[in-house]
PDB file of C-alpha atoms in Angstrom:
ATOM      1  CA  UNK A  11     113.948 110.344 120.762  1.00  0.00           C
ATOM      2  CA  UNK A  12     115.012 107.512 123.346  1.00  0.00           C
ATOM      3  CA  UNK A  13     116.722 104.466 122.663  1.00  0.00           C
ATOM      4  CA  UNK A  14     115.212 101.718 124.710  1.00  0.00           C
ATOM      5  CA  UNK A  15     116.342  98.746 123.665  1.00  0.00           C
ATOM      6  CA  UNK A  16     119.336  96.951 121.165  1.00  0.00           C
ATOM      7  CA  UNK A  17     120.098  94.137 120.619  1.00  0.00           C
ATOM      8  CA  UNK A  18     123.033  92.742 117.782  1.00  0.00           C
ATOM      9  CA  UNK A  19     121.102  90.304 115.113  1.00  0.00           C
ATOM     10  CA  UNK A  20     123.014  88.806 111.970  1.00  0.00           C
ATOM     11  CA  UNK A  21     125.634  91.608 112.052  1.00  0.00           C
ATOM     12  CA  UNK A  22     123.486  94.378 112.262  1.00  0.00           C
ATOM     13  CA  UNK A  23     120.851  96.243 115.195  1.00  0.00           C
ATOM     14  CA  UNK A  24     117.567  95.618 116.272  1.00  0.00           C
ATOM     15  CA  UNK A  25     116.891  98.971 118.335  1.00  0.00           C
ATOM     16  CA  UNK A  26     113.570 100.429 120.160  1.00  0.00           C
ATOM     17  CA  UNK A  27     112.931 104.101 120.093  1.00  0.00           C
ATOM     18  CA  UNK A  28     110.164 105.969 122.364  1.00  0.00           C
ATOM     19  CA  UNK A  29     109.238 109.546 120.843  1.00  0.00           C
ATOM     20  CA  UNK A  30     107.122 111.980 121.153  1.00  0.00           C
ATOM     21  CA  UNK A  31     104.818 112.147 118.446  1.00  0.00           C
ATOM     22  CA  UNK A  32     103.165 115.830 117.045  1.00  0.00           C
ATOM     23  CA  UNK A  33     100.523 114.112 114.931  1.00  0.00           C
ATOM     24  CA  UNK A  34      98.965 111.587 117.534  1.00  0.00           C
ATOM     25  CA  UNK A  35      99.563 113.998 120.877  1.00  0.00           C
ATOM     26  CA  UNK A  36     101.532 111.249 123.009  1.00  0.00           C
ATOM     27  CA  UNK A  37     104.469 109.298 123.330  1.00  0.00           C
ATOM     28  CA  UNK A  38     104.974 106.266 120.995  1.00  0.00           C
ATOM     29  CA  UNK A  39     107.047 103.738 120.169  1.00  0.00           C
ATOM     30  CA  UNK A  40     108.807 101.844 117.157  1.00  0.00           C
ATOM     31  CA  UNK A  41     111.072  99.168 116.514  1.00  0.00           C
ATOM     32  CA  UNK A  42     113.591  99.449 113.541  1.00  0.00           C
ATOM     33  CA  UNK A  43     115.930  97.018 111.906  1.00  0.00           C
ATOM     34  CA  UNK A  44     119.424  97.974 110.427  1.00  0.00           C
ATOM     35  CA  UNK A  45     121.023  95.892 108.517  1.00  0.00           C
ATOM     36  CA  UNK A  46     125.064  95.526 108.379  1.00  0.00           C
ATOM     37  CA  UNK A  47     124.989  97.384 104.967  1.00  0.00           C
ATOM     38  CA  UNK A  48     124.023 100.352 106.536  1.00  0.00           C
ATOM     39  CA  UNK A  49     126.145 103.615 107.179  1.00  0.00           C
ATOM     40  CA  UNK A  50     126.176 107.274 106.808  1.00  0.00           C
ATOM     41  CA  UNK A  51     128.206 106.378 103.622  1.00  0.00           C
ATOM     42  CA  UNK A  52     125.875 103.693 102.237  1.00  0.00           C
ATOM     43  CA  UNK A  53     121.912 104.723 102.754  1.00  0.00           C
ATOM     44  CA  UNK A  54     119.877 101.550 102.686  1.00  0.00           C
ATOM     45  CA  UNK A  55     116.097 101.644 101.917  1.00  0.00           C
ATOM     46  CA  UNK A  56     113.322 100.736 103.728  1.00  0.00           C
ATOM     47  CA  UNK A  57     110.412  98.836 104.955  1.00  0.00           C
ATOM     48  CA  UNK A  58     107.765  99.656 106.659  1.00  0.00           C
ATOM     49  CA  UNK A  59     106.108  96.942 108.528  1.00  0.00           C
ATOM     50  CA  UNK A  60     102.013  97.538 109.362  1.00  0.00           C
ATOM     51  CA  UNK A  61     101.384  94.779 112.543  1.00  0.00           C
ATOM     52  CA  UNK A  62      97.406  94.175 113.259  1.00  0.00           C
ATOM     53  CA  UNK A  63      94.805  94.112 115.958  1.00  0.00           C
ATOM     54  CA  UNK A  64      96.162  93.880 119.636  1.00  0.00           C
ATOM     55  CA  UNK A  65      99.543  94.142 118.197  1.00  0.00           C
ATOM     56  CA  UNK A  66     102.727  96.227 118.750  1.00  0.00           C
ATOM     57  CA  UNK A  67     106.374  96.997 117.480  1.00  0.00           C
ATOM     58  CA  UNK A  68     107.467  94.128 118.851  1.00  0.00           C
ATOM     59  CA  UNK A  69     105.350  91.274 117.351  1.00  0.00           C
ATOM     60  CA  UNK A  70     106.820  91.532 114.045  1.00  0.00           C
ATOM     61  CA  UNK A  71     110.646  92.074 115.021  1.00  0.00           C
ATOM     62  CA  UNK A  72     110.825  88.851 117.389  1.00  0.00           C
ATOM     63  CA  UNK A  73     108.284  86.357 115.417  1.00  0.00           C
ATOM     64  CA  UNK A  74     108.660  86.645 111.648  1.00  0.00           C
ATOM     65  CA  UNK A  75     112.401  85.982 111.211  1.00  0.00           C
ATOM     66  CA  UNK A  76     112.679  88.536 108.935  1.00  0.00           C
ATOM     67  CA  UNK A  77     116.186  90.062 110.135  1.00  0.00           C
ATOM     68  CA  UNK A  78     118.296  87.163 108.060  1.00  0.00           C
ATOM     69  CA  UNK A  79     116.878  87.892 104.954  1.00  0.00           C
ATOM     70  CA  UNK A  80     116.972  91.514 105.419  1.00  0.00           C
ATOM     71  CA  UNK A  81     120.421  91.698 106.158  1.00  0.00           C
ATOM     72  CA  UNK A  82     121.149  89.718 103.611  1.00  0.00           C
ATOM     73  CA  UNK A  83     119.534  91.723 101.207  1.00  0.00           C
ATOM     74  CA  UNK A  84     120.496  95.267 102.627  1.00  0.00           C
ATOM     75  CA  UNK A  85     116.912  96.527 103.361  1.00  0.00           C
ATOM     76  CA  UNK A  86     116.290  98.492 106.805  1.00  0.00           C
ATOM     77  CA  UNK A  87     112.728  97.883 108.418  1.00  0.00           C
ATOM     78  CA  UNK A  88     110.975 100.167 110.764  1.00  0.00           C
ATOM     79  CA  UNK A  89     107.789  98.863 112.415  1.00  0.00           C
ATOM     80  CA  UNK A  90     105.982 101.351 114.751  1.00  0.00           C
ATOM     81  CA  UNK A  91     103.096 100.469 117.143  1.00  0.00           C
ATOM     82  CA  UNK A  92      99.298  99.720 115.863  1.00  0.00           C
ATOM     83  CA  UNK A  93      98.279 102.706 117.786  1.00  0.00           C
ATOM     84  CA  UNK A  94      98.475 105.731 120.403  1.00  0.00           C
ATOM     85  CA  UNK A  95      98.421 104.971 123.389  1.00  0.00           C
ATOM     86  CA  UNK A  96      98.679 106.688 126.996  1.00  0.00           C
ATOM     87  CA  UNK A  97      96.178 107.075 129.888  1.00  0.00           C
ATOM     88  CA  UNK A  98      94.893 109.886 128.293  1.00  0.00           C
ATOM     89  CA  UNK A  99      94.413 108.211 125.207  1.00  0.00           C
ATOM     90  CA  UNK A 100      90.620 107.139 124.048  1.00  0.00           C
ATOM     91  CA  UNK A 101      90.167 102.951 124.620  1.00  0.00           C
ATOM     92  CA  UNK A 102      87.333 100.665 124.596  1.00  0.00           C
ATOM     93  CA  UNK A 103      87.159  97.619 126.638  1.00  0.00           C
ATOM     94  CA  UNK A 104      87.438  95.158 123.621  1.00  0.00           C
ATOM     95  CA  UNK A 105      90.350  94.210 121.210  1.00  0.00           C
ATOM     96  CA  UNK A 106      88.928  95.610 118.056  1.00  0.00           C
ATOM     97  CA  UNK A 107      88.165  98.959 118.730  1.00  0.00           C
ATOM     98  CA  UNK A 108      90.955 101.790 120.208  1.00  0.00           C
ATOM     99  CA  UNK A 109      94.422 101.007 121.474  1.00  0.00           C
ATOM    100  CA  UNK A 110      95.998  98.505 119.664  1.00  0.00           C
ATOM    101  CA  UNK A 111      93.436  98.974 116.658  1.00  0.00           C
ATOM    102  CA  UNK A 112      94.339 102.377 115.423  1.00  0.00           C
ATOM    103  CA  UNK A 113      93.281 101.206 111.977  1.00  0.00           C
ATOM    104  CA  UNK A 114      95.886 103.365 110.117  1.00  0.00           C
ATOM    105  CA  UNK A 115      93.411 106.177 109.832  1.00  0.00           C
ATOM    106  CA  UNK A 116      93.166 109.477 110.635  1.00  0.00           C
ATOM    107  CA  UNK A 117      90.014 109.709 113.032  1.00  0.00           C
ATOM    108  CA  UNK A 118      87.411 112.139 112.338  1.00  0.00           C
ATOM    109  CA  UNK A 119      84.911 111.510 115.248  1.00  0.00           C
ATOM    110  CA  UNK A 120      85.102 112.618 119.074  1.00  0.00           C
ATOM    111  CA  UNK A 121      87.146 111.092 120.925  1.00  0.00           C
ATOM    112  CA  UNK A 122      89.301 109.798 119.082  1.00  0.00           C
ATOM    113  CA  UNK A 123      90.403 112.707 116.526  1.00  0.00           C
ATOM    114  CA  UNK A 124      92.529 113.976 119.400  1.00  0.00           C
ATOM    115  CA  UNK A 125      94.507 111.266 119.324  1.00  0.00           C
ATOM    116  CA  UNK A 126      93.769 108.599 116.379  1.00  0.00           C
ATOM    117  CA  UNK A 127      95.995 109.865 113.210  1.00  0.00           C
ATOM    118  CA  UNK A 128      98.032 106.561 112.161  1.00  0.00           C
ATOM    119  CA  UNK A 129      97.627 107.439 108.719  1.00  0.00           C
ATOM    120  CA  UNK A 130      99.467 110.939 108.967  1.00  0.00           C
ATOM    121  CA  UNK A 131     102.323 109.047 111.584  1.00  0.00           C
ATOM    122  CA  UNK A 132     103.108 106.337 109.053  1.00  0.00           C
ATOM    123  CA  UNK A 133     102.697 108.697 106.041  1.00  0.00           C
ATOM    124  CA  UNK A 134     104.033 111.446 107.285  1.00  0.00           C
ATOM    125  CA  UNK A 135     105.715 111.563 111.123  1.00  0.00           C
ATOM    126  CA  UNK A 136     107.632 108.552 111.156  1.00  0.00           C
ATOM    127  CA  UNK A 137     109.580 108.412 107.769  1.00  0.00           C
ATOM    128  CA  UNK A 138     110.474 112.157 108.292  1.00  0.00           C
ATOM    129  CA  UNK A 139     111.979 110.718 111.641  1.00  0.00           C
ATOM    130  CA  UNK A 140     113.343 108.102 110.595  1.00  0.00           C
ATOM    131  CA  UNK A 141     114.969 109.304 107.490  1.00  0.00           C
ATOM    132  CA  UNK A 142     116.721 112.447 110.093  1.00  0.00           C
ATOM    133  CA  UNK A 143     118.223 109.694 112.478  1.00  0.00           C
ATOM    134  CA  UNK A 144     118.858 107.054 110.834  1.00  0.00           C
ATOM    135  CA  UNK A 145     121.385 106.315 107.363  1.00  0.00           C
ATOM    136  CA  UNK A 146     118.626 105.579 105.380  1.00  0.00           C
ATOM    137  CA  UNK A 147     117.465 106.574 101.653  1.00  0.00           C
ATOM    138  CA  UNK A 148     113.380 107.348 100.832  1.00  0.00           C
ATOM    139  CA  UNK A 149     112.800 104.631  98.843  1.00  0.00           C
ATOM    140  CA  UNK A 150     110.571 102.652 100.826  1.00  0.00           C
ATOM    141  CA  UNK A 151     108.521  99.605 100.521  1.00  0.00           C
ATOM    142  CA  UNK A 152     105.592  98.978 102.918  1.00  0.00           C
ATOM    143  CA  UNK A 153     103.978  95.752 103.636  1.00  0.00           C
ATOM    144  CA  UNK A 154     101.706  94.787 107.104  1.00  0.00           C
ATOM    145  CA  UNK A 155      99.393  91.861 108.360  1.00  0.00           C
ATOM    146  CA  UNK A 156      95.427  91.472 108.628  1.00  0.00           C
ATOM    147  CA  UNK A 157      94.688  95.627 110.088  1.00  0.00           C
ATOM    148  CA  UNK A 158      98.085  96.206 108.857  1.00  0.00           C
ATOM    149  CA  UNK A 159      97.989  94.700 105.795  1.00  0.00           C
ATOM    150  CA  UNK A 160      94.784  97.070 105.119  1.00  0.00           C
ATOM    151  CA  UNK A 161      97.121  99.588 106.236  1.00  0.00           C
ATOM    152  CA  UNK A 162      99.485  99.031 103.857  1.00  0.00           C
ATOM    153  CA  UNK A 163      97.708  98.260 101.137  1.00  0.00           C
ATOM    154  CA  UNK A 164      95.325 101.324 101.375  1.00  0.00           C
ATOM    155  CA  UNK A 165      98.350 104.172 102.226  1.00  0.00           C
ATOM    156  CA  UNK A 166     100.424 103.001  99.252  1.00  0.00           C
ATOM    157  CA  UNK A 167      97.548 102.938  96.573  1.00  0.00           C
ATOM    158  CA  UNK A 168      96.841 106.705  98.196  1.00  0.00           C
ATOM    159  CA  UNK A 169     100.402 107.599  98.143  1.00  0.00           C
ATOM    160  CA  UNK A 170     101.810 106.041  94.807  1.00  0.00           C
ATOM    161  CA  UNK A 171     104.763 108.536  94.745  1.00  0.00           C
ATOM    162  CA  UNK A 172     105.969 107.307  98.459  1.00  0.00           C
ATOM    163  CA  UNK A 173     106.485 103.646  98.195  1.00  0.00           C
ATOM    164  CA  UNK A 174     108.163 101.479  95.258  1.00  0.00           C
ATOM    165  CA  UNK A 175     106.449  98.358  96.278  1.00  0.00           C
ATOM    166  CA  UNK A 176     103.517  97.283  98.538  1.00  0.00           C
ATOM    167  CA  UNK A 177     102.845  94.043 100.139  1.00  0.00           C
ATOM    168  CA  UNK A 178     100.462  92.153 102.530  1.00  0.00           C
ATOM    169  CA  UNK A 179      99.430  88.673 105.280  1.00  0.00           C
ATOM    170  CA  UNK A 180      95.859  88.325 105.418  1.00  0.00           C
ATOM    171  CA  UNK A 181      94.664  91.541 105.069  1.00  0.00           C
ATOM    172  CA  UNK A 182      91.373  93.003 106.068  1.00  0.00           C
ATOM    173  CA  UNK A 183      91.061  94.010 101.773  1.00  0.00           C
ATOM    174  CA  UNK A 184      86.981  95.282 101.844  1.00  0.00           C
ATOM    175  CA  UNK A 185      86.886  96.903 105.331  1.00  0.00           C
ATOM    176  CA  UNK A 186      83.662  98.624 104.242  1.00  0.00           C
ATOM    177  CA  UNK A 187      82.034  95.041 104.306  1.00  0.00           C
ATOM    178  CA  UNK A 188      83.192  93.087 106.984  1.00  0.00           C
ATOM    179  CA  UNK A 189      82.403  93.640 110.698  1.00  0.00           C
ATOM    180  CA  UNK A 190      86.115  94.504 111.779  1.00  0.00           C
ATOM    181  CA  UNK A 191      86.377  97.434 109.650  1.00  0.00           C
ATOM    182  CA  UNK A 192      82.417  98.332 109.861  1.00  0.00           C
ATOM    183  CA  UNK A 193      83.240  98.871 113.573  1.00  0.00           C
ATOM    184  CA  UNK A 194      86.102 100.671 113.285  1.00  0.00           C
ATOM    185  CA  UNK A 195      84.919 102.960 110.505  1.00  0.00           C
ATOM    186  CA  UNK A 196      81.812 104.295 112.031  1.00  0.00           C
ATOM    187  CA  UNK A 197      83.384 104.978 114.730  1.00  0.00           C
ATOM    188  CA  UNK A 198      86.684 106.758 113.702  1.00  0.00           C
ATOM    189  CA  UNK A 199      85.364 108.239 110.643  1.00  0.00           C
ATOM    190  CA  UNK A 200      81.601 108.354 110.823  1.00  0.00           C
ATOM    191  CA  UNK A 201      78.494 106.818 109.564  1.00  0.00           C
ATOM    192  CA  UNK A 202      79.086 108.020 105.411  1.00  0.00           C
ATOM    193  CA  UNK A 203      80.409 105.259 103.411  1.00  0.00           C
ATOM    194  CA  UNK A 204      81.710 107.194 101.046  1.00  0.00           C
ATOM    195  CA  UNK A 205      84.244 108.625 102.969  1.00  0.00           C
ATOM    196  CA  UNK A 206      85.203 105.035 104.146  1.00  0.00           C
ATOM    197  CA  UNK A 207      86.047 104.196 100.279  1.00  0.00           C
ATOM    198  CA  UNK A 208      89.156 106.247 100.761  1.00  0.00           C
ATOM    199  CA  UNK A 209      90.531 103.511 103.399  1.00  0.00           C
ATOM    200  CA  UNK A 210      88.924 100.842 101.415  1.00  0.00           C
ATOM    201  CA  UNK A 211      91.424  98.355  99.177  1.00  0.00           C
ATOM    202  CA  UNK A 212      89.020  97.182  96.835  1.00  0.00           C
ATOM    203  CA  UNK A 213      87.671 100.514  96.529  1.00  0.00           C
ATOM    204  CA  UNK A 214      91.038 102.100  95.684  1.00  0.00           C
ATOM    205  CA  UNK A 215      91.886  99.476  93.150  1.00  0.00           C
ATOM    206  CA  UNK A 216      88.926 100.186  91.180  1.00  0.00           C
ATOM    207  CA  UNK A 217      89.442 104.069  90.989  1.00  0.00           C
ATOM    208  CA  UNK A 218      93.449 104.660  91.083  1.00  0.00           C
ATOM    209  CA  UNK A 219      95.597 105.057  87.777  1.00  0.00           C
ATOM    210  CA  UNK A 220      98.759 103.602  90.422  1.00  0.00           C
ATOM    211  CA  UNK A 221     100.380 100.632  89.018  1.00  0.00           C
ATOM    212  CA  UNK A 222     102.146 100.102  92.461  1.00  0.00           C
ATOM    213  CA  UNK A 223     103.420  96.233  92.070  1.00  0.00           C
ATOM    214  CA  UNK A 224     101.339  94.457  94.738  1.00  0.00           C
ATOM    215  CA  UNK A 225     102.070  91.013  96.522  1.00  0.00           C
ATOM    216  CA  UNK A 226      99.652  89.530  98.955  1.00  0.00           C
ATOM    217  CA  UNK A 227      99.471  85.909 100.764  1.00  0.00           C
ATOM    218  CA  UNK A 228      96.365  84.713 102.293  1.00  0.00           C
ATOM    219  CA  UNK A 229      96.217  81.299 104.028  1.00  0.00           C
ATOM    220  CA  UNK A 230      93.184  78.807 103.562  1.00  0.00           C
ATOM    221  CA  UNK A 231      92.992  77.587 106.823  1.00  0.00           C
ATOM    222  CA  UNK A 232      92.246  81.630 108.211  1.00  0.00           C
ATOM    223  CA  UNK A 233      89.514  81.646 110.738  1.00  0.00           C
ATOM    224  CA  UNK A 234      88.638  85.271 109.634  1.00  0.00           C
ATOM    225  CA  UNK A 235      88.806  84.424 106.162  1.00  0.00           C
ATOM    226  CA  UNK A 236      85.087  84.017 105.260  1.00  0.00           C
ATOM    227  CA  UNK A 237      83.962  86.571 107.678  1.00  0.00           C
ATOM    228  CA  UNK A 238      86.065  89.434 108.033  1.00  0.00           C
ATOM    229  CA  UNK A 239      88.885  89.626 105.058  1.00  0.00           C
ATOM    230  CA  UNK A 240      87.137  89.543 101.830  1.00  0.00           C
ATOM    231  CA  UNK A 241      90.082  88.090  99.736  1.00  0.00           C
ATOM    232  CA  UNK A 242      87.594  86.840  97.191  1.00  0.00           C
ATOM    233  CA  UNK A 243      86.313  90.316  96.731  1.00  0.00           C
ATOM    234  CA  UNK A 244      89.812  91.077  96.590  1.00  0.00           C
ATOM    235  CA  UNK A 245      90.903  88.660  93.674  1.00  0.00           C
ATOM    236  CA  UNK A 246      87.628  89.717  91.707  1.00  0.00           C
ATOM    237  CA  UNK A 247      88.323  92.944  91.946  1.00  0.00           C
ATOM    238  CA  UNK A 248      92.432  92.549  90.779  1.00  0.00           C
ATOM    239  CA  UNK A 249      91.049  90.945  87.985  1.00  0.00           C
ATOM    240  CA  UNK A 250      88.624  93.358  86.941  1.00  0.00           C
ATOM    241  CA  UNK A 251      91.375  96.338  86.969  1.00  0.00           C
ATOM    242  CA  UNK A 252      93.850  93.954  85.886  1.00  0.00           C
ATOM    243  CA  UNK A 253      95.659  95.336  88.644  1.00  0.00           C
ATOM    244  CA  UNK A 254      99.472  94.447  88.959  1.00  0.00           C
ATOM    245  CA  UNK A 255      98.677  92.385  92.169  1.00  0.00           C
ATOM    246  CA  UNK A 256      99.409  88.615  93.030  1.00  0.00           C
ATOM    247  CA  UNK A 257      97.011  87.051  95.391  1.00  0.00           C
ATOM    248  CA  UNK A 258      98.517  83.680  96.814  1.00  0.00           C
ATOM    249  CA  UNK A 259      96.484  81.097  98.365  1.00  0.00           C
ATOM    250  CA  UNK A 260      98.944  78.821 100.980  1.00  0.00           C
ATOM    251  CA  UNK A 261      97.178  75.680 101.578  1.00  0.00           C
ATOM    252  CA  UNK A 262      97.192  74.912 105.482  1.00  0.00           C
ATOM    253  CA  UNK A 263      98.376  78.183 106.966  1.00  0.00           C
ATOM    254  CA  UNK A 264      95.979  79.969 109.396  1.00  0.00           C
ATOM    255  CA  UNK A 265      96.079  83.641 110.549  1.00  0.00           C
ATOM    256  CA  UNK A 266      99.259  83.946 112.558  1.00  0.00           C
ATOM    257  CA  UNK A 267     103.364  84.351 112.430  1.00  0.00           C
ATOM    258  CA  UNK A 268     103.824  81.008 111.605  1.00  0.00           C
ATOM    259  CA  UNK A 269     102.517  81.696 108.400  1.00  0.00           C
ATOM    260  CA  UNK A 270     104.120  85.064 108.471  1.00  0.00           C
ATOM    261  CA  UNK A 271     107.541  83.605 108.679  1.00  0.00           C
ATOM    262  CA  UNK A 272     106.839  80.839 106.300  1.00  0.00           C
ATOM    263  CA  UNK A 273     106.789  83.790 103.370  1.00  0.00           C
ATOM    264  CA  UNK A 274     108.258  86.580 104.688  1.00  0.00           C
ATOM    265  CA  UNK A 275     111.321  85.682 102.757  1.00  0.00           C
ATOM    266  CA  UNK A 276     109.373  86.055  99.310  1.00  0.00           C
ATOM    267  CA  UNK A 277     108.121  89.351 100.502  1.00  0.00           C
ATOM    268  CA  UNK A 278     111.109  90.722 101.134  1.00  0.00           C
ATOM    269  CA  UNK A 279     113.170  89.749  97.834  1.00  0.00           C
ATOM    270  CA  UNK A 280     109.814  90.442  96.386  1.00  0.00           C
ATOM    271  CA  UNK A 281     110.496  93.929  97.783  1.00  0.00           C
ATOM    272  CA  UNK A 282     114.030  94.134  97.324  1.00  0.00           C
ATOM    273  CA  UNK A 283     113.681  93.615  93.559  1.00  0.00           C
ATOM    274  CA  UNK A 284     111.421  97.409  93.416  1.00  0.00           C
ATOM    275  CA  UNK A 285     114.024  98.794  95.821  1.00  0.00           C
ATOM    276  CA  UNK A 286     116.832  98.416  94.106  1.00  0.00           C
ATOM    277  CA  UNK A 287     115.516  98.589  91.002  1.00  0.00           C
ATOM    278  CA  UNK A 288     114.453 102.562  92.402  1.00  0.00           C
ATOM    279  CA  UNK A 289     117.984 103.670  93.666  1.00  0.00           C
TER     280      UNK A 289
END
């Protein structure tokens, strides 16, 4: 593991770390937060942080202004890349399809099982790294934005016993029926829907027997909203399972890090709350 970058921020370290990853075949990267709290003598916990499409480590460490809060609130945050990538890594020429949309799946389909695994890095990879290097605890919290938040949402309802708390921006919440996730779907997993289901929020919410507390902000002024995230599919389906999930409507705010930093506070005491409640 190589440190590439630190940088001091409200008395504790942003840092960048380049690895070489088992589970995807190639290098990657990923950004984590420590807060001041944090030593080999006092463990803090941790979030995980899911960014979207196009995205990296870095979008969510230098736009959402969430270091303040978390150092105020003792909570480490580790936020890896959307992807692998590499020049031997499979890509399509568009934004919503290969690098930078890794989906937080494990791909099924050639090309792109070589390489496409996100679900076993965040599951699996990444907090066993994290939690060998770094004076950290394993109770985690994991929370993401639009691909991310459908990241997040989807690996904590499939792995109740691994997070305490799940949260989520404008997230892509029926990827089975929208044409971001249709895309990405049939061609990392293949053409059965069924199998899609399993990486499917709504779906999940209507089979699990989790009761993972849930928060999730959507803004009305979203130019995907009507087309591509499915939030009222979302809140019907909450409802239905009278699922422990609030679903927030923010007058005004669109798709991007303003409105990510407008909440992110509330997420993280939100999140703070089930950590601490779990040590």
């Amino acid at each position: 593991m190589n440190k590439i970058s630190e940088n001091r921020s409200f008395g504790g370290w942003h840092r960048q770390y380049e690895h070489a990853s088992a589970v995807l075949d190639c290098r990657m990267r990923f950004a984590v937060y420590l807060p001041p709290q944090a030593s080999v003598e006092t463990p803090v916990p941790v979030l995980y942080w899911l960014s979207g499409l196009t995205c990296t480590d870095e979008n969510f460490m230098q736009k959402a202004g969430a270091q303040r809060m978390a150092a105020e609130l003792g909570i480490a945050i580790v936020a890896p890349d959307t992807s692998p990538r590499g020049d031997g890594v499979a890509d399509e020429d568009r934004y919503d399809l290969g690098k930078g949309a890794g989906f937080y799946v494990n791909a099924t389909e050639a090309p792109w099982s070589k390489h496409y695994r996100m679900y076993d890095y965040v599951v699996n990879e990444l907090p066993a790294l994290v939690e060998q290097e770094f004076p950290v605890t394993r109770v985690r919290a994991i929370s993401g934005h639009s691909m991310g938040g459908h990241g997040a949402l989807t690996i904590a309802l499939r792995n109740p016993e691994r997070y305490v708390s799940m949260s989520a921006f404008s997230p892509i919440a029926n990827p089975s029926n929208c044409p971001w996730g249709e895309l990405a779907f049939t061609t990392y997993l293949g053409a059965d829907r069924e199998v899609w289901k399993g990486h499917d929020t709504v779906e999940l919410l209507k089979t699990t027997a989790a009761r993972i507390p849930a928060l999730v902000d959507q803004g009305s002024a979203d130019s995907f909203l009507a087309e591509q995230l499915g939030t009222d599919t979302l809140e019907q389906t909450v409802a239905a399972t009278d699922y422990p999930m609030t679903v927030r409507r923010q007058d005004g705010y669109d798709h991007s890090y303003y409105f990510i930093a407008s909440f992110i506070e509330d997420h993280l005491r939100f999140h703070a709350d089930h950590l601490k409640a779990a040590q």
